[in-house]
CSV table of C-alpha atoms and ligand atoms in Angstrom, one decimal:
chain,number,residue,atom,x,y,z
A,1,MET,CA,0.9,19.8,-21.9
A,2,ALA,CA,2.2,16.4,-21.4
A,3,THR,CA,1.0,12.8,-20.7
A,4,LEU,CA,3.1,10.8,-18.2
A,5,GLU,CA,3.3,7.0,-18.3
A,6,LEU,CA,5.0,4.8,-15.8
A,7,ARG,CA,5.5,1.2,-17.1
A,8,GLY,CA,6.4,-1.5,-14.9
A,9,LEU,CA,8.7,0.8,-12.8
A,10,ASN,CA,10.9,-0.7,-10.1
A,11,LYS,CA,13.5,0.6,-7.8
A,12,THR,CA,15.9,-1.6,-5.8
A,13,PHE,CA,18.5,0.4,-3.9
A,14,ASP,CA,22.1,-1.0,-3.5
A,15,ASP,CA,21.4,-2.4,-0.1
A,16,GLY,CA,18.7,-4.5,-1.5
A,17,THR,CA,15.7,-2.3,-0.4
A,18,GLN,CA,12.9,-2.7,-2.9
A,19,ALA,CA,11.3,0.7,-2.7
A,20,VAL,CA,9.1,0.6,-5.8
A,21,ARG,CA,7.6,-2.5,-7.2
A,22,ASP,CA,6.0,-2.9,-10.8
A,23,VAL,CA,4.2,0.4,-10.8
A,24,ASP,CA,2.1,1.2,-13.8
A,25,LEU,CA,0.5,4.6,-13.8
A,26,THR,CA,-0.8,7.0,-16.3
A,27,VAL,CA,-1.2,10.7,-15.7
A,28,ALA,CA,-3.4,12.4,-18.5
A,29,ASP,CA,-2.5,15.7,-19.9
A,30,GLY,CA,-3.3,18.5,-17.5
A,31,GLU,CA,-4.3,16.1,-14.9
A,32,LEU,CA,-3.4,16.4,-11.2
A,33,SER,CA,-2.6,12.9,-9.9
A,34,VAL,CA,-2.0,12.2,-6.1
A,35,ILE,CA,0.1,9.4,-4.9
A,36,VAL,CA,-0.9,8.8,-1.3
A,37,GLY,CA,0.5,6.3,1.2
A,38,PRO,CA,2.1,5.9,4.6
A,39,SER,CA,5.7,6.8,5.4
A,40,GLY,CA,8.2,4.7,3.6
A,41,CYS,CA,5.8,3.2,1.1
A,42,GLY,CA,8.0,4.4,-1.9
A,43,LYS,CA,6.2,7.7,-2.9
A,44,THR,CA,9.3,9.9,-3.0
A,45,THR,CA,11.5,7.4,-4.7
A,46,LEU,CA,8.8,7.1,-7.4
A,47,LEU,CA,8.8,10.8,-7.9
A,48,ARG,CA,12.5,11.1,-8.0
A,49,MET,CA,12.7,8.5,-10.7
A,50,VAL,CA,10.3,10.6,-12.8
A,51,ALA,CA,12.4,13.7,-12.3
A,52,GLY,CA,15.7,11.8,-13.2
A,53,LEU,CA,17.1,12.2,-9.7
A,54,GLU,CA,17.1,8.5,-9.1
A,55,GLU,CA,18.1,5.8,-11.5
A,56,VAL,CA,15.5,3.4,-12.6
A,57,THR,CA,16.1,-0.3,-11.8
A,58,ALA,CA,13.5,-1.7,-14.3
A,59,GLY,CA,10.6,-0.3,-16.3
A,60,ASP,CA,10.0,2.9,-18.3
A,61,VAL,CA,9.2,6.6,-17.6
A,62,VAL,CA,7.4,7.8,-20.7
A,63,VAL,CA,6.4,11.4,-21.4
A,64,ASP,CA,4.3,12.1,-24.6
A,65,GLY,CA,5.2,8.6,-25.9
A,66,ASN,CA,9.0,9.1,-25.5
A,67,ARG,CA,11.0,7.0,-23.1
A,68,ILE,CA,13.0,9.5,-20.9
A,69,ASN,CA,14.9,7.1,-18.5
A,70,ASP,CA,18.2,8.2,-20.0
A,71,VAL,CA,17.3,12.0,-20.7
A,72,ARG,CA,19.4,14.3,-18.4
A,73,VAL,CA,17.5,16.0,-15.5
A,74,ASP,CA,17.8,19.5,-17.0
A,75,ARG,CA,16.5,18.4,-20.2
A,76,ARG,CA,13.2,16.9,-19.0
A,77,ASP,CA,11.3,20.1,-18.6
A,78,ILE,CA,10.0,19.0,-15.2
A,79,ALA,CA,9.8,21.2,-12.0
A,80,MET,CA,9.9,19.8,-8.7
A,81,ALA,CA,8.6,21.3,-5.3
A,82,PHE,CA,9.8,19.6,-2.2
A,83,GLN,CA,8.9,19.6,1.5
A,84,HIS,CA,12.3,21.4,2.1
A,85,HIS,CA,13.2,24.0,-0.5
A,86,ALA,CA,16.7,25.1,-0.9
A,87,LEU,CA,16.3,28.8,-1.5
A,88,TYR,CA,19.2,31.0,-2.4
A,89,PRO,CA,20.0,32.9,0.8
A,90,HIS,CA,21.6,35.9,-0.8
A,91,MET,CA,18.6,36.5,-3.1
A,92,THR,CA,15.2,38.2,-2.2
A,93,VAL,CA,12.0,36.3,-2.5
A,94,ALA,CA,11.2,38.0,-5.6
A,95,GLU,CA,14.5,37.0,-7.0
A,96,ASN,CA,14.2,33.5,-5.9
A,97,ILE,CA,10.8,33.2,-7.5
A,98,GLY,CA,12.0,34.7,-10.7
A,99,PHE,CA,15.2,32.7,-10.9
A,100,PRO,CA,14.1,29.9,-13.3
A,101,LEU,CA,12.9,32.7,-15.7
A,102,HIS,CA,16.2,34.4,-15.6
A,103,VAL,CA,18.0,31.1,-16.4
A,104,ASP,CA,15.6,30.7,-19.4
A,105,ARG,CA,16.5,34.4,-20.3
A,106,VAL,CA,12.9,35.6,-20.2
A,107,HIS,CA,12.5,39.3,-20.6
A,108,GLN,CA,12.7,41.3,-17.3
A,109,THR,CA,9.3,42.8,-17.7
A,110,VAL,CA,7.7,39.5,-18.2
A,111,ILE,CA,9.5,38.0,-15.2
A,112,GLU,CA,8.4,41.0,-13.0
A,113,ARG,CA,4.7,40.3,-14.1
A,114,ARG,CA,4.9,36.6,-13.6
A,115,VAL,CA,6.6,37.0,-10.2
A,116,ALA,CA,3.9,39.4,-9.1
A,117,ASP,CA,1.1,37.1,-10.2
A,118,THR,CA,2.7,34.1,-8.6
A,119,ALA,CA,3.3,35.9,-5.4
A,120,ARG,CA,-0.3,37.0,-5.3
A,121,ASP,CA,-1.5,33.5,-5.8
A,122,LEU,CA,0.6,32.2,-3.0
A,123,ARG,CA,0.1,35.3,-0.7
A,124,LEU,CA,3.7,36.3,-0.7
A,125,GLU,CA,3.2,40.0,-1.9
A,126,GLU,CA,4.2,41.4,1.5
A,127,VAL,CA,7.6,39.6,1.7
A,128,LEU,CA,8.9,39.9,-1.8
A,129,ASP,CA,11.8,42.1,-0.8
A,130,ARG,CA,13.0,39.9,2.2
A,131,ARG,CA,15.7,37.3,2.1
A,132,PRO,CA,14.9,33.6,3.1
A,133,ALA,CA,16.5,33.9,6.5
A,134,GLN,CA,13.7,36.6,7.3
A,135,LEU,CA,10.9,34.3,6.4
A,136,SER,CA,8.7,31.9,8.5
A,137,GLY,CA,8.9,28.2,7.5
A,138,GLY,CA,5.5,28.5,5.7
A,139,GLN,CA,6.6,31.5,3.8
A,140,ARG,CA,9.8,29.8,2.8
A,141,GLN,CA,7.8,26.8,1.6
A,142,ARG,CA,5.5,28.9,-0.4
A,143,THR,CA,8.5,30.7,-2.0
A,144,GLY,CA,9.9,27.4,-3.2
A,145,LEU,CA,6.4,26.4,-4.5
A,146,ALA,CA,6.3,29.7,-6.3
A,147,ARG,CA,9.5,29.1,-7.8
A,148,SER,CA,8.7,25.6,-9.1
A,149,ILE,CA,5.5,26.7,-10.9
A,150,ILE,CA,6.6,30.0,-12.2
A,151,ARG,CA,8.1,28.4,-15.4
A,152,HIS,CA,4.7,26.8,-16.2
A,153,PRO,CA,6.5,23.4,-16.7
A,154,ARG,CA,4.8,20.6,-18.8
A,155,LEU,CA,5.3,18.4,-15.8
A,156,LEU,CA,5.2,19.5,-12.2
A,157,LEU,CA,6.2,17.0,-9.3
A,158,MET,CA,5.3,18.0,-5.9
A,159,ASP,CA,6.5,16.1,-2.7
A,160,GLU,CA,4.5,17.1,0.3
A,161,PRO,CA,5.0,20.8,-0.6
A,162,MET,CA,2.5,22.0,2.2
A,163,SER,CA,3.7,19.9,5.0
A,164,ASN,CA,5.2,22.7,7.1
A,165,LEU,CA,2.1,24.9,7.0
A,166,ASP,CA,-0.5,25.2,9.7
A,167,THR,CA,-4.0,23.6,9.0
A,168,LYS,CA,-5.8,26.8,8.1
A,169,LEU,CA,-3.2,28.0,5.7
A,170,ARG,CA,-2.9,24.5,4.2
A,171,THR,CA,-6.6,24.3,3.5
A,172,SER,CA,-6.7,27.8,1.9
A,173,LEU,CA,-3.5,27.1,-0.1
A,174,ARG,CA,-4.9,23.7,-1.4
A,175,SER,CA,-7.7,25.6,-3.3
A,176,GLN,CA,-5.1,28.2,-4.5
A,177,LEU,CA,-2.9,25.6,-5.8
A,178,LEU,CA,-5.7,23.8,-7.6
A,179,ALA,CA,-6.7,27.1,-9.2
A,180,ILE,CA,-3.0,27.7,-10.3
A,181,GLN,CA,-2.6,24.1,-11.6
A,182,ARG,CA,-5.8,24.5,-13.6
A,183,ARG,CA,-4.7,27.9,-15.1
A,184,VAL,CA,-1.2,26.8,-15.8
A,185,GLY,CA,-2.2,23.4,-17.1
A,186,SER,CA,0.9,21.5,-16.0
A,187,THR,CA,0.4,17.7,-15.7
A,188,THR,CA,1.0,17.3,-12.0
A,189,VAL,CA,1.9,14.4,-9.7
A,190,TYR,CA,1.5,15.3,-6.0
A,191,VAL,CA,2.8,13.2,-3.3
A,192,THR,CA,1.4,13.2,0.2
A,193,HIS,CA,0.7,10.9,3.2
A,194,ASP,CA,-2.4,12.9,4.0
A,195,GLN,CA,-5.6,11.3,2.7
A,196,VAL,CA,-7.6,14.5,3.0
A,197,GLU,CA,-5.2,16.3,0.7
A,198,ALA,CA,-5.4,13.4,-1.6
A,199,MET,CA,-9.2,13.4,-1.7
A,200,THR,CA,-9.5,17.1,-2.1
A,201,LEU,CA,-6.8,17.7,-4.7
A,202,GLY,CA,-6.6,14.7,-6.9
A,203,ASP,CA,-8.3,14.3,-10.2
A,204,ARG,CA,-7.1,10.8,-9.6
A,205,VAL,CA,-5.5,9.2,-6.7
A,206,ALA,CA,-3.0,6.3,-6.6
A,207,VAL,CA,-2.8,4.6,-3.2
A,208,MET,CA,0.7,3.1,-2.6
A,209,ARG,CA,1.6,0.3,-0.1
A,210,ALA,CA,5.1,-1.2,0.3
A,211,GLY,CA,6.2,0.0,-3.1
A,212,ARG,CA,3.2,-1.0,-5.1
A,213,VAL,CA,0.2,1.0,-6.2
A,214,VAL,CA,-2.7,-1.0,-4.8
A,215,GLN,CA,-5.6,1.1,-6.2
A,216,CYS,CA,-5.9,4.0,-8.6
A,217,GLY,CA,-9.0,6.0,-9.3
A,218,SER,CA,-11.0,9.0,-8.7
A,219,PRO,CA,-11.2,10.0,-5.1
A,220,ILE,CA,-14.8,9.1,-4.9
A,221,GLU,CA,-14.2,5.7,-6.7
A,222,ILE,CA,-11.6,4.9,-4.1
A,223,TYR,CA,-13.7,6.0,-1.3
A,224,ARG,CA,-16.8,4.1,-2.3
A,225,ARG,CA,-15.2,1.1,-3.7
A,226,PRO,CA,-11.9,0.3,-2.0
A,227,VAL,CA,-10.2,-2.8,-3.4
A,228,ASP,CA,-9.3,-4.1,0.1
A,229,THR,CA,-9.3,-3.3,3.8
A,230,TYR,CA,-5.9,-1.4,3.6
A,231,VAL,CA,-7.4,1.1,1.2
A,232,ALA,CA,-10.7,1.1,3.0
A,233,GLN,CA,-9.1,2.1,6.3
A,234,PHE,CA,-6.4,4.6,4.7
A,235,MET,CA,-9.0,6.7,3.0
A,236,GLY,CA,-11.4,8.4,5.2
A,237,SER,CA,-11.3,10.0,8.6
A,238,PRO,CA,-12.3,8.6,11.0
A,239,PRO,CA,-11.3,5.4,9.2
A,240,MET,CA,-13.8,2.8,8.0
A,241,ASN,CA,-14.9,0.4,10.9
A,242,LEU,CA,-14.1,-3.2,10.1
A,243,LEU,CA,-16.1,-5.7,11.9
A,244,ASP,CA,-16.1,-9.5,11.9
A,245,ALA,CA,-19.5,-11.0,10.8
A,246,VAL,CA,-21.1,-14.1,9.6
A,247,VAL,CA,-23.4,-14.2,6.6
A,248,GLU,CA,-26.8,-15.8,7.0
A,249,GLY,CA,-29.3,-16.4,4.2
A,250,GLY,CA,-32.7,-18.0,4.8
A,251,ALA,CA,-36.3,-17.4,5.2
A,252,ASP,CA,-35.6,-14.1,6.9
A,253,GLY,CA,-33.7,-12.8,3.9
A,254,TRP,CA,-30.1,-11.9,3.9
A,255,VAL,CA,-28.6,-11.1,7.3
A,256,LEU,CA,-25.3,-10.2,8.8
A,257,ARG,CA,-24.5,-11.4,12.3
A,258,ILE,CA,-22.2,-9.1,14.1
A,259,GLY,CA,-21.7,-10.5,17.6
A,260,ARG,CA,-25.1,-10.8,19.1
A,261,HIS,CA,-26.6,-8.3,16.6
A,262,ARG,CA,-28.4,-9.2,13.4
A,263,MET,CA,-28.5,-6.7,10.6
A,264,SER,CA,-30.7,-7.2,7.5
A,265,ILE,CA,-28.7,-6.6,4.2
A,266,ASP,CA,-31.6,-7.3,1.8
A,267,ASP,CA,-31.4,-3.8,0.3
A,268,VAL,CA,-27.9,-4.1,-0.6
A,269,ALA,CA,-27.6,-8.0,-1.2
A,270,GLY,CA,-28.2,-7.5,-5.1
A,271,ARG,CA,-24.9,-5.6,-5.3
A,272,TRP,CA,-22.9,-8.5,-4.0
A,273,PRO,CA,-22.8,-11.2,-6.7
A,274,GLY,CA,-21.8,-14.5,-5.1
A,275,LEU,CA,-23.2,-13.6,-1.6
A,276,ASP,CA,-24.6,-17.2,-1.6
A,277,GLN,CA,-21.2,-18.5,-1.5
A,278,LEU,CA,-20.5,-16.7,1.7
A,279,VAL,CA,-23.4,-18.2,3.7
A,280,ASP,CA,-22.2,-19.3,7.2
A,281,ARG,CA,-18.7,-18.0,6.5
A,282,ARG,CA,-16.9,-15.5,8.4
A,283,VAL,CA,-16.4,-12.1,6.5
A,284,VAL,CA,-15.1,-8.7,7.3
A,285,VAL,CA,-17.8,-6.0,6.9
A,286,GLY,CA,-16.7,-2.5,6.5
A,287,ILE,CA,-19.1,0.3,7.8
A,288,ARG,CA,-18.1,4.1,7.3
A,289,PRO,CA,-18.5,6.1,10.4
A,290,GLU,CA,-21.0,8.4,8.6
A,291,ALA,CA,-23.2,5.5,7.5
A,292,PHE,CA,-24.8,5.0,10.9
A,293,GLN,CA,-28.0,6.8,11.9
A,294,ARG,CA,-29.7,7.2,15.2
A,295,ALA,CA,-33.2,5.4,15.2
A,296,PRO,CA,-35.5,4.7,18.1
A,297,HIS,CA,-35.8,1.0,17.2
A,298,GLY,CA,-32.5,0.5,15.1
A,299,GLU,CA,-30.9,-2.8,14.4
A,300,PHE,CA,-27.8,-2.1,16.6
A,301,GLU,CA,-27.8,-1.0,20.1
A,302,LEU,CA,-24.4,0.6,20.6
A,303,SER,CA,-22.9,1.1,24.1
A,304,VAL,CA,-21.3,4.4,23.9
A,305,ARG,CA,-17.9,4.9,25.6
A,306,TYR,CA,-17.3,8.6,24.9
A,307,HIS,CA,-17.8,11.5,22.4
A,308,GLU,CA,-15.0,13.5,20.6
A,309,HIS,CA,-16.2,16.8,19.4
A,310,VAL,CA,-14.4,17.9,16.2
A,311,GLY,CA,-16.2,21.2,15.2
A,312,ALA,CA,-19.1,20.6,13.0
A,313,ALA,CA,-19.3,16.9,14.0
A,314,GLN,CA,-18.8,14.5,16.8
A,315,TRP,CA,-17.2,11.1,16.8
A,316,VAL,CA,-18.9,8.7,19.0
A,317,HIS,CA,-16.8,5.9,20.2
A,318,ALA,CA,-19.0,2.9,20.9
A,319,LEU,CA,-18.8,-0.9,21.5
A,320,ILE,CA,-20.2,-3.5,19.2
A,321,GLY,CA,-19.3,-7.1,19.3
A,322,GLY,CA,-16.5,-6.4,21.6
A,323,ARG,CA,-15.0,-4.1,19.1
A,324,VAL,CA,-14.8,-0.3,19.4
A,325,ILE,CA,-16.2,1.6,16.5
A,326,ARG,CA,-16.4,5.2,15.6
A,327,VAL,CA,-19.6,6.8,14.4
A,328,ALA,CA,-19.6,10.3,12.9
A,329,GLU,CA,-22.5,12.5,13.5
A,330,ALA,CA,-23.0,16.0,12.2
A,331,LEU,CA,-23.9,18.5,14.8
A,332,SER,CA,-26.9,20.8,14.1
A,333,ALA,CA,-26.1,24.4,14.2
A,334,GLU,CA,-27.2,26.3,17.3
A,335,PRO,CA,-27.7,30.0,17.7
A,336,ALA,CA,-24.8,31.8,19.5
A,337,ASP,CA,-25.5,32.7,23.1
B,1,ATP,P1,8.0,9.5,3.5
B,1,ATP,O1,6.5,9.8,3.3
B,1,ATP,O2,8.4,9.1,5.0
B,1,ATP,O3,8.8,10.4,2.8
B,1,ATP,P2,8.0,7.7,1.1
B,1,ATP,O4,6.7,7.0,1.0
B,1,ATP,O5,8.3,8.8,0.3
B,1,ATP,O6,8.2,8.0,2.8
B,1,ATP,P3,10.5,6.7,0.2
B,1,ATP,O7,11.4,7.9,0.7
B,1,ATP,O8,10.5,6.5,-1.2
B,1,ATP,O9,9.2,6.5,1.1
B,1,ATP,O10,11.3,5.4,0.8
B,1,ATP,C1,10.9,4.0,0.3
B,1,ATP,C2,11.8,3.0,1.0
B,1,ATP,O11,13.1,3.1,0.4
B,1,ATP,C3,12.0,3.2,2.5
B,1,ATP,O12,12.1,1.9,3.1
B,1,ATP,C4,13.3,3.9,2.5
B,1,ATP,O13,13.9,3.5,3.9
B,1,ATP,C5,14.0,3.3,1.3
B,1,ATP,N1,15.2,4.1,0.9
B,1,ATP,C6,14.9,5.5,0.4
B,1,ATP,N2,16.1,5.9,0.0
B,1,ATP,C7,17.0,4.9,0.1
B,1,ATP,C8,18.5,4.8,-0.2
B,1,ATP,N3,19.1,5.7,-0.7
B,1,ATP,N4,19.0,3.5,0.0
B,1,ATP,C9,18.2,2.5,0.7
B,1,ATP,N5,16.9,2.6,0.9
B,1,ATP,C10,16.4,3.7,0.7
């Protein structure tokens, strides 16, 4: 439907706040790209510049090769879904959802069919005749979402559109949303601070920090090869454990010394070019919580502080080298009593 390119995009507000800095990003035709980062890192500002709701300080917003910085909002063929949707209070849910098609003068029978399809996708069939004041927060949010996708825009921008929903509904709607996005084919940019949402929804994920995109790649690339400790800790739950260590290389092979523990890294040393430059230097080692395994004669002896049960897994909080780390262990299924 459309390719979106952001080239050297910057936003400085009148009070001097630099919300977005030198962002380069390409979203391929039909792709769903997620922009993820903590509160205040510039996600919404970036999205608003693409939508035309915020003036660009420097850089270009390019759609299908055309610079659209100066194109009016209503001429951009972009739909936006927000965390808080302003629904028309005097219209029913069905009328609210179908409104963009009315504006485009689409035939009534087509509108009715599209409204019914979209309402089914977003589980709103039961409330189509109600007015916004008679809806729960989640239903209102889904109505806004339905209204933004009904026109099958070539570019769809979503800013935390599921943040008011409970976890169960969010999880099921996530897969619905993916299915709808695939069917409609809108090139989509989805903003969230939730790394689980980013990992599960994104064809590609751009991680932001203080106005900059610090890494962009497929969810699995970002998880496996984070560019720095910030990305490493931001993506993954519980976050990656970061430990101070010293590299040793000698007759015993490659070893990491963590506190009083020594861990052989011979199996992975080949993947680290330049490891010999780090001998006797202090380094930070990242170990994912799920990378630990219990073993009768393992290399670390962890002193366990407490366990946290989270359904199918438990997180073991343990001490190593004076640091508390988290270890994730899957729980085996037990027959019900
Ligand atoms: P959140 O997840 O909390 O919505 P965000 O990542 O979307 O955060 P933005 O809303 O883009 O962040 O804000 C980025 C920075 O720009 C913040 O420091 C914010 O305070 C600042 N900012 C946003 N709007 C304005 C404005 N109109 N004037 C001045 N500063 C602003």
